[in-house]
XYZ file of C-alpha atoms in Angstrom:
273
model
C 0.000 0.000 0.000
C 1.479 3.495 -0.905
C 0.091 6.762 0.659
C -1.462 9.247 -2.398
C -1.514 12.580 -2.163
C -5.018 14.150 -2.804
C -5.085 16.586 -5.027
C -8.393 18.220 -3.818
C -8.271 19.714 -0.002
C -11.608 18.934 -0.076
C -11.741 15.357 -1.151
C -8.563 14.577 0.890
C -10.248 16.143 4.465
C -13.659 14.142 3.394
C -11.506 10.824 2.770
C -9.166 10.906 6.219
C -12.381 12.342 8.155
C -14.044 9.347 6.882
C -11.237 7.067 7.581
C -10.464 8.732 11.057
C -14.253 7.828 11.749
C -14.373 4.379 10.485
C -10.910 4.232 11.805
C -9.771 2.204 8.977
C -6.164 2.938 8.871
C -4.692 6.393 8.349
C -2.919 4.797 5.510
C -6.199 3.220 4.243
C -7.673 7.044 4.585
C -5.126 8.513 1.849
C -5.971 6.084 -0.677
C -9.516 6.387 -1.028
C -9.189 9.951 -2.068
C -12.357 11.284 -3.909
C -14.335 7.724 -2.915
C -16.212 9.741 -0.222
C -19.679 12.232 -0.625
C -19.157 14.913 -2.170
C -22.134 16.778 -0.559
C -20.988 18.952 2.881
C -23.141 17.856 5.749
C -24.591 20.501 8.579
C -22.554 23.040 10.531
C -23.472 22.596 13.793
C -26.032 25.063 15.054
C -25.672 27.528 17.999
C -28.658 26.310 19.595
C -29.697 22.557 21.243
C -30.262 19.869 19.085
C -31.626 18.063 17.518
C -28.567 17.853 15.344
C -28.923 19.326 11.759
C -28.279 17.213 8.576
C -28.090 20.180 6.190
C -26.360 23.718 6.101
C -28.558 25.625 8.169
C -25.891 27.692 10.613
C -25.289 31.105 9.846
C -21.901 31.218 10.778
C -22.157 34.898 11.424
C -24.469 34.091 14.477
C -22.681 33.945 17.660
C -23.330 30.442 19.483
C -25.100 30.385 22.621
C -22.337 29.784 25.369
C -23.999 27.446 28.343
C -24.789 28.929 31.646
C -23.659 25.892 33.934
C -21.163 23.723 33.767
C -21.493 20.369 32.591
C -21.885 17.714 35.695
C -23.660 14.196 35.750
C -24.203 11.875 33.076
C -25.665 13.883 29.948
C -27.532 13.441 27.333
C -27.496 13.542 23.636
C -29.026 16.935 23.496
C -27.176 18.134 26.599
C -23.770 17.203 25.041
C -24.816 18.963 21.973
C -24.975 22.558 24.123
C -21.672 21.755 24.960
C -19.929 20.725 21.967
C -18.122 23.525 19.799
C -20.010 25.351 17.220
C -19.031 27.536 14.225
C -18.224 30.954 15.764
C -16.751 29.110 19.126
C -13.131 29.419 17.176
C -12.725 32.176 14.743
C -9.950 30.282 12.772
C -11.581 27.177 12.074
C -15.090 25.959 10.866
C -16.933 23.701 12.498
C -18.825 20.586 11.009
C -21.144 17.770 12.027
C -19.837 14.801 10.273
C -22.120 13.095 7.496
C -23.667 9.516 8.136
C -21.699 8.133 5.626
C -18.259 9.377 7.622
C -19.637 7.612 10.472
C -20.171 3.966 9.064
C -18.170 1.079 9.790
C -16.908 2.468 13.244
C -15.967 -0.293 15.411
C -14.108 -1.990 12.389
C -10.617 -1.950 13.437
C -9.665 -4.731 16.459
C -6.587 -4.580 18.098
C -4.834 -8.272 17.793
C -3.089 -7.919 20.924
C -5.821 -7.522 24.036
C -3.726 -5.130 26.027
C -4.263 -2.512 23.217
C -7.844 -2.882 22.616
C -8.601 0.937 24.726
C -6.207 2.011 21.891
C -7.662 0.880 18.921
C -11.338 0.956 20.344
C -11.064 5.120 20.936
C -9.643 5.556 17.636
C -12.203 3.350 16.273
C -15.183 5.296 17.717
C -16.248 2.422 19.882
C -13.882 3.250 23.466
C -13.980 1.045 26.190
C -16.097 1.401 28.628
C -19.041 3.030 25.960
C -20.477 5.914 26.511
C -24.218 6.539 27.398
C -24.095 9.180 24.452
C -21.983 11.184 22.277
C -21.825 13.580 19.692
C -18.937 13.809 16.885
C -17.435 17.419 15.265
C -14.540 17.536 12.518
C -12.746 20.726 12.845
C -11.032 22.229 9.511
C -8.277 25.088 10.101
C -8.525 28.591 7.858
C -5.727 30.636 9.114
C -2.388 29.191 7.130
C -0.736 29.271 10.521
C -2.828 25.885 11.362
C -1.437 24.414 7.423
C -5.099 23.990 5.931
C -3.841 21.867 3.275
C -2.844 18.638 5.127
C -4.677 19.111 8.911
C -7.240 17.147 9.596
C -8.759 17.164 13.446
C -11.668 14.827 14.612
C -13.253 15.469 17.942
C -16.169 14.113 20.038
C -17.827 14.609 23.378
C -19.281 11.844 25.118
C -21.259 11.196 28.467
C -20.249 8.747 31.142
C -20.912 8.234 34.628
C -17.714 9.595 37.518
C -16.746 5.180 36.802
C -16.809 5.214 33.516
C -15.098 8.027 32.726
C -11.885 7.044 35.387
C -12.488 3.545 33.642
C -11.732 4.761 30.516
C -8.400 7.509 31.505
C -6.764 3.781 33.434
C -7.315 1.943 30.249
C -6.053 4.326 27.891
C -2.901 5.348 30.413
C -2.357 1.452 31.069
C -2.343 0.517 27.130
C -0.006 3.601 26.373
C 2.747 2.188 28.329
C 1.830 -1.792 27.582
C 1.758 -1.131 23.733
C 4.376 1.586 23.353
C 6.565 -0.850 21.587
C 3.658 -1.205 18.554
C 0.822 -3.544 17.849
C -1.198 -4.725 14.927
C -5.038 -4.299 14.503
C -7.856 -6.074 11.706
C -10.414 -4.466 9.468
C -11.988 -5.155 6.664
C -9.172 -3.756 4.468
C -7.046 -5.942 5.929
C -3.795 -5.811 8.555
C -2.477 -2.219 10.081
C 0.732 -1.735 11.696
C 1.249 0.979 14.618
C 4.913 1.624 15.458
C 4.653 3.470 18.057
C 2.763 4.528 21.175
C 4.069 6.916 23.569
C 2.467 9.955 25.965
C 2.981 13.223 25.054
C 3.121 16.333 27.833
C -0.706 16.419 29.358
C -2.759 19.061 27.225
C -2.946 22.679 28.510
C -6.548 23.291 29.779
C -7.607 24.957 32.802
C -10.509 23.217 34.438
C -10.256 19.994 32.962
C -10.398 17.354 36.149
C -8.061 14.722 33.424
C -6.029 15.240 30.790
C -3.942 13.315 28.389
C -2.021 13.239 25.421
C -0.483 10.645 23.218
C 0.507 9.516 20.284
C 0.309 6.678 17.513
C 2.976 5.938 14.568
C 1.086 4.037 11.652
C 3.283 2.539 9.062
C 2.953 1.039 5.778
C 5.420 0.627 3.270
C 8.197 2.251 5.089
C 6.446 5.453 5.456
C 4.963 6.853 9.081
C 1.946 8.929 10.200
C 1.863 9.876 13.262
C -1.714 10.311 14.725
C -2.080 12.659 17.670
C -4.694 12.319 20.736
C -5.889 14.596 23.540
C -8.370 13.382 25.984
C -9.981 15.712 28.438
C -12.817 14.983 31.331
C -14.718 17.671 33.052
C -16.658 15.878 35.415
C -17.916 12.706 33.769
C -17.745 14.215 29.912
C -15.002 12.907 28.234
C -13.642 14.929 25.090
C -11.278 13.432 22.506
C -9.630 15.104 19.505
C -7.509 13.379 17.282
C -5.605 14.792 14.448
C -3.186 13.886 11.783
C -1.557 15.722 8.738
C -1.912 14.421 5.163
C 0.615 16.225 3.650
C 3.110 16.792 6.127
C 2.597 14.188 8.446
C 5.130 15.789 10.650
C 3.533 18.655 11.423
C 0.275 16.513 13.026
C -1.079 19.053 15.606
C -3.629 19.259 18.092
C -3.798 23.098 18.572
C -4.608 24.317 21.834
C -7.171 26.702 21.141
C -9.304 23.833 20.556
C -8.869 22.223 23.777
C -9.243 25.642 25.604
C -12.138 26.598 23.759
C -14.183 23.167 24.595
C -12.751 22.977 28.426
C -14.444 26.644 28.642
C -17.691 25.646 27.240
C -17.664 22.275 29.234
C -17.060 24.457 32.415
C -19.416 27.464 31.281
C -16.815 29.827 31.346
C -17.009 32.541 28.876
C -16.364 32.548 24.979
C -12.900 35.314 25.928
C -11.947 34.006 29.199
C -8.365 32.132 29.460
């Protein structure tokens, strides 16, 4: 297998979103360049759900910031308040993903047990589940975030206190277990991961947990590194993920993102650091 490079920014974000959400292999992701919809689903709206399917935000309309923080086990619509919305970050747009970028989740199986919680985030099915979630891709404008080649996945999800400390000892415990490699199984076949080691813990006041780390595919001698931050405030768990298509180097998880979704998930205010 041989990594393409897309030609189209559009087509290449649509194929690695898809990928990222099927989590097929990152590899898998840049070859099926233009193989995705064509049609852009719904920018997420300022207001509560339920969640839109077309383009109905005006991204000119500030979102509605919430008033509490978030505490308990939410809901679908409750995590929806919370999640970021265009306007929340001035140099990216927001999206809801499209039903086709969600299929096949849950496709990609760690072989080696001990990395499941690895494989399973990435895959959209983490371990313990969540009691609800809600998905965003986030595309960069500014040229400072490299619009060509970044592509950045993130969801919120609902657990109970458990759960959510369930799922931050898994992930921790198969970070240092696995950080030697492993192998996973889809449908497209056998994908190799190099690589898994923590990164410095993500910079976001008024998370309760944080953590960062980082995955090495690799597949025909080349490497992408994939990069994860996983917050909790409370019992809501958020996860971004990113990568870089072109440069695979310059994989980033910027912080503005983390900061702005920590302040909504603690009802601070859209300018307050």
């Amino acid at each position: 297998m041989t990594i393409r490079r897309p030609a189209r920014r559009a087509a290449a974000r649509r194929a690695a979103t898809a990928a990222l959400l099927a989590a097929v292999t990152a590899f898998t992701a840049l070859t099926a360049t233009g193989c995705g919809d064509s049609s852009e689903p719904g920018e997420p709206p300022a207001a509560s759900p339920p969640e839109p399917t077309d383009d109905t935000t005006d991204p000119t309309e500030p979102p509605a910031w919430p008033k509490n923080p978030a505490r308990g086990e939410l809901s679908d619509n409750q995590l929806a308040r919370y999640a970021l919305a265009q306007g929340d970050l001035p140099d990216f747009r927001i999206r809801i993903p499209s039903e086709q970028e969600l299929d096949g989740m849950g496709e990609e199986k760690a072989k080696q047990t001990e990395c499941q919680p690895l494989v399973g985030l990435m895959a959209g099915e983490p371990e313990p589940r969540p009691s609800a979630r809600v998905y965003r891709t986030i595309h960069p404008t500014a040229d400072a975030h490299d619009p060509s080649g970044l592509i950045l996945f993130g969801t919120l999800a609902a657990y109970d206190t458990e759960g959510a400390e369930t799922l931050f000892r898994g992930l921790r415990r198969a970070v240092e277990r696995c950080a030697d490699g492993f192998e996973t199984t889809a449908k497209e076949g056998l994908a190799a991961y190099t690589e898994a080691k923590e990164l410095p813990r993500p910079r976001a006041g008024g998370a309760d947990d944080a953590l960062a780390y980082q995955l090495v595919g690799e597949a025909d001698g080349q490497k992408l590194p994939i990069l994860f931050n996983v917050l909790r405030v409370d019992s809501t768990v958020a996860v971004y993920y990113s990568m870089n298509l072109l440069e695979p180097a310059k994989a980033v998880i910027p912080e503005a993102v983390v900061r702005t979704q920590t302040r909504k998930l603690t009802a601070g205010g859209p300018n307050d650091e």
